[in-house]
Amino acid sequence: GTKEDGVTPSANLIMTDVQVLAELCMGDDPGMDNIEKCLAADGGYAYDNAFTDGSVLENTAMAALALNRIGEKEKAEAALAMMEGTQLSSGAFPQASIPELKTGEKDTVFRDWPSVGPCATFILAVNRTNPLQGK
């Protein structure tokens, strides 16, 4: 991410997906060192460490999959249980666990609207299937 000027890098911003994708793509366990800084107040994982008052459900499922891969099974199960608590009556999952989740990136907002991303990643995480390594 960048600061308000849209150019200057924000060195303090920790992105959840960057943390988990390093693990899922390369098995880079040190990439998970900062994942707890992205833990949201509701037990899922936020978009980044700047706004942790709610979870981005796709990130939460990806984090659960990565946490399982590094042996953090209880944390992974807690993240999936948190997601189950947000599941809509239609069976879909929303983008975010709160009505409007802002992020540390300019103009990026996730909402509590149904979304295919969290549904797909939840299925992958429950089945412990890493699509980025074909395992």
PDB file of C-alpha atoms in Angstrom:
ATOM      1  CA  GLY A   1       0.000   0.000   0.000  1.00  0.00           C
ATOM      2  CA  THR A   2       0.862   3.647  -0.207  1.00  0.00           C
ATOM      3  CA  LYS A   3       0.315   6.720   1.905  1.00  0.00           C
ATOM      4  CA  GLU A   4      -2.397   9.281   1.063  1.00  0.00           C
ATOM      5  CA  ASP A   5      -0.343  10.694  -1.830  1.00  0.00           C
ATOM      6  CA  GLY A   6      -0.748   7.371  -3.636  1.00  0.00           C
ATOM      7  CA  VAL A   7       3.001   7.138  -4.305  1.00  0.00           C
ATOM      8  CA  THR A   8       4.945   6.910  -1.052  1.00  0.00           C
ATOM      9  CA  PRO A   9       5.079   3.305   0.215  1.00  0.00           C
ATOM     10  CA  SER A  10       3.504   2.661   3.595  1.00  0.00           C
ATOM     11  CA  ALA A  11       6.236   0.691   5.341  1.00  0.00           C
ATOM     12  CA  ASN A  12       4.064  -0.069   8.384  1.00  0.00           C
ATOM     13  CA  LEU A  13       1.184  -1.611   6.453  1.00  0.00           C
ATOM     14  CA  ILE A  14       1.091  -5.409   6.730  1.00  0.00           C
ATOM     15  CA  MET A  15      -1.168  -7.024   4.157  1.00  0.00           C
ATOM     16  CA  THR A  16      -2.822 -10.299   5.168  1.00  0.00           C
ATOM     17  CA  ASP A  17      -2.799 -11.775   1.686  1.00  0.00           C
ATOM     18  CA  VAL A  18       0.920 -11.108   1.237  1.00  0.00           C
ATOM     19  CA  GLN A  19       1.596 -13.011   4.457  1.00  0.00           C
ATOM     20  CA  VAL A  20      -0.450 -16.049   3.480  1.00  0.00           C
ATOM     21  CA  LEU A  21       0.378 -16.126  -0.237  1.00  0.00           C
ATOM     22  CA  ALA A  22       4.091 -16.445   0.506  1.00  0.00           C
ATOM     23  CA  GLU A  23       3.282 -19.594   2.467  1.00  0.00           C
ATOM     24  CA  LEU A  24       0.783 -20.972  -0.030  1.00  0.00           C
ATOM     25  CA  CYS A  25       2.952 -20.289  -3.095  1.00  0.00           C
ATOM     26  CA  MET A  26       6.426 -21.045  -1.807  1.00  0.00           C
ATOM     27  CA  GLY A  27       6.080 -22.693   1.593  1.00  0.00           C
ATOM     28  CA  ASP A  28       7.789 -19.603   3.012  1.00  0.00           C
ATOM     29  CA  ASP A  29       6.956 -20.074   6.711  1.00  0.00           C
ATOM     30  CA  PRO A  30       8.706 -16.808   7.725  1.00  0.00           C
ATOM     31  CA  GLY A  31       6.089 -15.063   5.596  1.00  0.00           C
ATOM     32  CA  MET A  32       3.606 -15.888   8.354  1.00  0.00           C
ATOM     33  CA  ASP A  33       5.563 -14.025  11.035  1.00  0.00           C
ATOM     34  CA  ASN A  34       3.246 -11.013  10.961  1.00  0.00           C
ATOM     35  CA  ILE A  35      -0.098 -12.740  10.448  1.00  0.00           C
ATOM     36  CA  GLU A  36      -1.205 -12.167  14.044  1.00  0.00           C
ATOM     37  CA  LYS A  37      -0.931  -8.402  13.486  1.00  0.00           C
ATOM     38  CA  CYS A  38      -3.775  -8.804  10.990  1.00  0.00           C
ATOM     39  CA  LEU A  39      -6.041 -10.696  13.394  1.00  0.00           C
ATOM     40  CA  ALA A  40      -9.362  -8.880  13.576  1.00  0.00           C
ATOM     41  CA  ALA A  41     -11.427  -8.175  16.674  1.00  0.00           C
ATOM     42  CA  ASP A  42     -13.951 -10.850  15.655  1.00  0.00           C
ATOM     43  CA  GLY A  43     -11.376 -13.642  15.326  1.00  0.00           C
ATOM     44  CA  GLY A  44     -10.985 -13.589  11.556  1.00  0.00           C
ATOM     45  CA  TYR A  45      -8.295 -11.830   9.542  1.00  0.00           C
ATOM     46  CA  ALA A  46      -8.512  -8.270   8.293  1.00  0.00           C
ATOM     47  CA  TYR A  47      -7.294  -6.964   4.950  1.00  0.00           C
ATOM     48  CA  ASP A  48      -4.296  -5.440   6.711  1.00  0.00           C
ATOM     49  CA  ASN A  49      -3.092  -4.389  10.141  1.00  0.00           C
ATOM     50  CA  ALA A  50      -4.409  -0.813   9.793  1.00  0.00           C
ATOM     51  CA  PHE A  51      -8.101  -1.594  10.302  1.00  0.00           C
ATOM     52  CA  THR A  52      -8.760  -4.731  12.341  1.00  0.00           C
ATOM     53  CA  ASP A  53     -12.299  -3.955  13.508  1.00  0.00           C
ATOM     54  CA  GLY A  54     -13.668  -6.561  11.088  1.00  0.00           C
ATOM     55  CA  SER A  55     -12.563  -9.438   8.888  1.00  0.00           C
ATOM     56  CA  VAL A  56     -12.256  -9.941   5.164  1.00  0.00           C
ATOM     57  CA  LEU A  57     -13.668 -13.432   4.782  1.00  0.00           C
ATOM     58  CA  GLU A  58     -11.568 -14.451   1.766  1.00  0.00           C
ATOM     59  CA  ASN A  59      -8.415 -13.477   3.687  1.00  0.00           C
ATOM     60  CA  THR A  60      -9.678 -15.395   6.706  1.00  0.00           C
ATOM     61  CA  ALA A  61     -10.088 -18.576   4.680  1.00  0.00           C
ATOM     62  CA  MET A  62      -6.665 -18.139   3.034  1.00  0.00           C
ATOM     63  CA  ALA A  63      -5.132 -17.573   6.468  1.00  0.00           C
ATOM     64  CA  ALA A  64      -6.811 -20.754   7.762  1.00  0.00           C
ATOM     65  CA  LEU A  65      -5.352 -22.745   4.880  1.00  0.00           C
ATOM     66  CA  ALA A  66      -1.861 -21.316   5.457  1.00  0.00           C
ATOM     67  CA  LEU A  67      -2.097 -21.759   9.236  1.00  0.00           C
ATOM     68  CA  ASN A  68      -2.964 -25.434   8.748  1.00  0.00           C
ATOM     69  CA  ARG A  69       0.076 -25.839   6.497  1.00  0.00           C
ATOM     70  CA  ILE A  70       2.427 -24.542   9.208  1.00  0.00           C
ATOM     71  CA  GLY A  71       0.858 -26.690  11.938  1.00  0.00           C
ATOM     72  CA  GLU A  72      -1.283 -24.002  13.606  1.00  0.00           C
ATOM     73  CA  LYS A  73      -4.400 -26.173  13.483  1.00  0.00           C
ATOM     74  CA  GLU A  74      -6.245 -24.546  16.407  1.00  0.00           C
ATOM     75  CA  LYS A  75      -5.839 -21.074  14.906  1.00  0.00           C
ATOM     76  CA  ALA A  76      -6.985 -22.391  11.527  1.00  0.00           C
ATOM     77  CA  GLU A  77     -10.054 -24.035  13.056  1.00  0.00           C
ATOM     78  CA  ALA A  78     -10.899 -20.847  14.973  1.00  0.00           C
ATOM     79  CA  ALA A  79     -10.742 -18.806  11.753  1.00  0.00           C
ATOM     80  CA  LEU A  80     -13.041 -21.255   9.938  1.00  0.00           C
ATOM     81  CA  ALA A  81     -15.451 -21.305  12.885  1.00  0.00           C
ATOM     82  CA  MET A  82     -15.533 -17.507  12.799  1.00  0.00           C
ATOM     83  CA  MET A  83     -16.441 -17.687   9.105  1.00  0.00           C
ATOM     84  CA  GLU A  84     -19.228 -20.167   9.771  1.00  0.00           C
ATOM     85  CA  GLY A  85     -20.729 -17.613  12.147  1.00  0.00           C
ATOM     86  CA  THR A  86     -20.944 -15.055   9.318  1.00  0.00           C
ATOM     87  CA  GLN A  87     -22.494 -17.380   6.743  1.00  0.00           C
ATOM     88  CA  LEU A  88     -25.637 -15.900   5.246  1.00  0.00           C
ATOM     89  CA  SER A  89     -28.976 -17.748   5.156  1.00  0.00           C
ATOM     90  CA  SER A  90     -28.410 -18.311   1.424  1.00  0.00           C
ATOM     91  CA  GLY A  91     -25.261 -20.287   2.259  1.00  0.00           C
ATOM     92  CA  ALA A  92     -22.987 -17.600   0.815  1.00  0.00           C
ATOM     93  CA  PHE A  93     -20.317 -15.750   2.742  1.00  0.00           C
ATOM     94  CA  PRO A  94     -20.065 -11.961   2.748  1.00  0.00           C
ATOM     95  CA  GLN A  95     -16.942 -10.059   1.676  1.00  0.00           C
ATOM     96  CA  ALA A  96     -16.579  -8.629   5.192  1.00  0.00           C
ATOM     97  CA  SER A  97     -17.843  -9.423   8.662  1.00  0.00           C
ATOM     98  CA  ILE A  98     -19.068  -5.861   9.211  1.00  0.00           C
ATOM     99  CA  PRO A  99     -21.186  -3.601   6.963  1.00  0.00           C
ATOM    100  CA  GLU A 100     -18.242  -1.511   5.735  1.00  0.00           C
ATOM    101  CA  LEU A 101     -14.623  -2.485   6.346  1.00  0.00           C
ATOM    102  CA  LYS A 102     -12.113   0.162   5.392  1.00  0.00           C
ATOM    103  CA  THR A 103      -8.477  -0.707   4.797  1.00  0.00           C
ATOM    104  CA  GLY A 104      -5.102   0.994   4.921  1.00  0.00           C
ATOM    105  CA  GLU A 105      -5.197   1.277   1.132  1.00  0.00           C
ATOM    106  CA  LYS A 106      -6.802   4.354  -0.345  1.00  0.00           C
ATOM    107  CA  ASP A 107     -10.464   3.844  -1.303  1.00  0.00           C
ATOM    108  CA  THR A 108     -10.468   0.078  -0.652  1.00  0.00           C
ATOM    109  CA  VAL A 109     -13.616  -0.974   1.198  1.00  0.00           C
ATOM    110  CA  PHE A 110     -15.114  -4.418   1.763  1.00  0.00           C
ATOM    111  CA  ARG A 111     -18.810  -4.802   2.535  1.00  0.00           C
ATOM    112  CA  ASP A 112     -21.096  -7.413   4.041  1.00  0.00           C
ATOM    113  CA  TRP A 113     -22.388  -8.375   0.590  1.00  0.00           C
ATOM    114  CA  PRO A 114     -22.352 -11.976  -0.678  1.00  0.00           C
ATOM    115  CA  SER A 115     -19.200 -12.807  -2.611  1.00  0.00           C
ATOM    116  CA  VAL A 116     -17.883 -15.851  -4.456  1.00  0.00           C
ATOM    117  CA  GLY A 117     -14.269 -15.364  -3.219  1.00  0.00           C
ATOM    118  CA  PRO A 118     -14.881 -16.242   0.422  1.00  0.00           C
ATOM    119  CA  CYS A 119     -17.091 -19.182  -0.583  1.00  0.00           C
ATOM    120  CA  ALA A 120     -14.417 -20.679  -2.826  1.00  0.00           C
ATOM    121  CA  THR A 121     -11.554 -20.138  -0.399  1.00  0.00           C
ATOM    122  CA  PHE A 122     -13.607 -21.535   2.501  1.00  0.00           C
ATOM    123  CA  ILE A 123     -14.118 -24.768   0.545  1.00  0.00           C
ATOM    124  CA  LEU A 124     -10.390 -24.952  -0.221  1.00  0.00           C
ATOM    125  CA  ALA A 125      -9.480 -24.302   3.421  1.00  0.00           C
ATOM    126  CA  VAL A 126     -11.921 -26.878   4.818  1.00  0.00           C
ATOM    127  CA  ASN A 127     -10.523 -29.463   2.406  1.00  0.00           C
ATOM    128  CA  ARG A 128      -6.941 -28.281   3.047  1.00  0.00           C
ATOM    129  CA  THR A 129      -6.396 -27.928  -0.679  1.00  0.00           C
ATOM    130  CA  ASN A 130      -3.742 -25.476  -1.781  1.00  0.00           C
ATOM    131  CA  PRO A 131      -4.581 -24.480  -5.367  1.00  0.00           C
ATOM    132  CA  LEU A 132      -1.283 -22.621  -5.712  1.00  0.00           C
ATOM    133  CA  GLN A 133       0.790 -25.781  -5.357  1.00  0.00           C
ATOM    134  CA  GLY A 134      -1.747 -28.304  -6.627  1.00  0.00           C
ATOM    135  CA  LYS A 135      -1.881 -30.044  -3.246  1.00  0.00           C
TER     136      LYS A 135
END
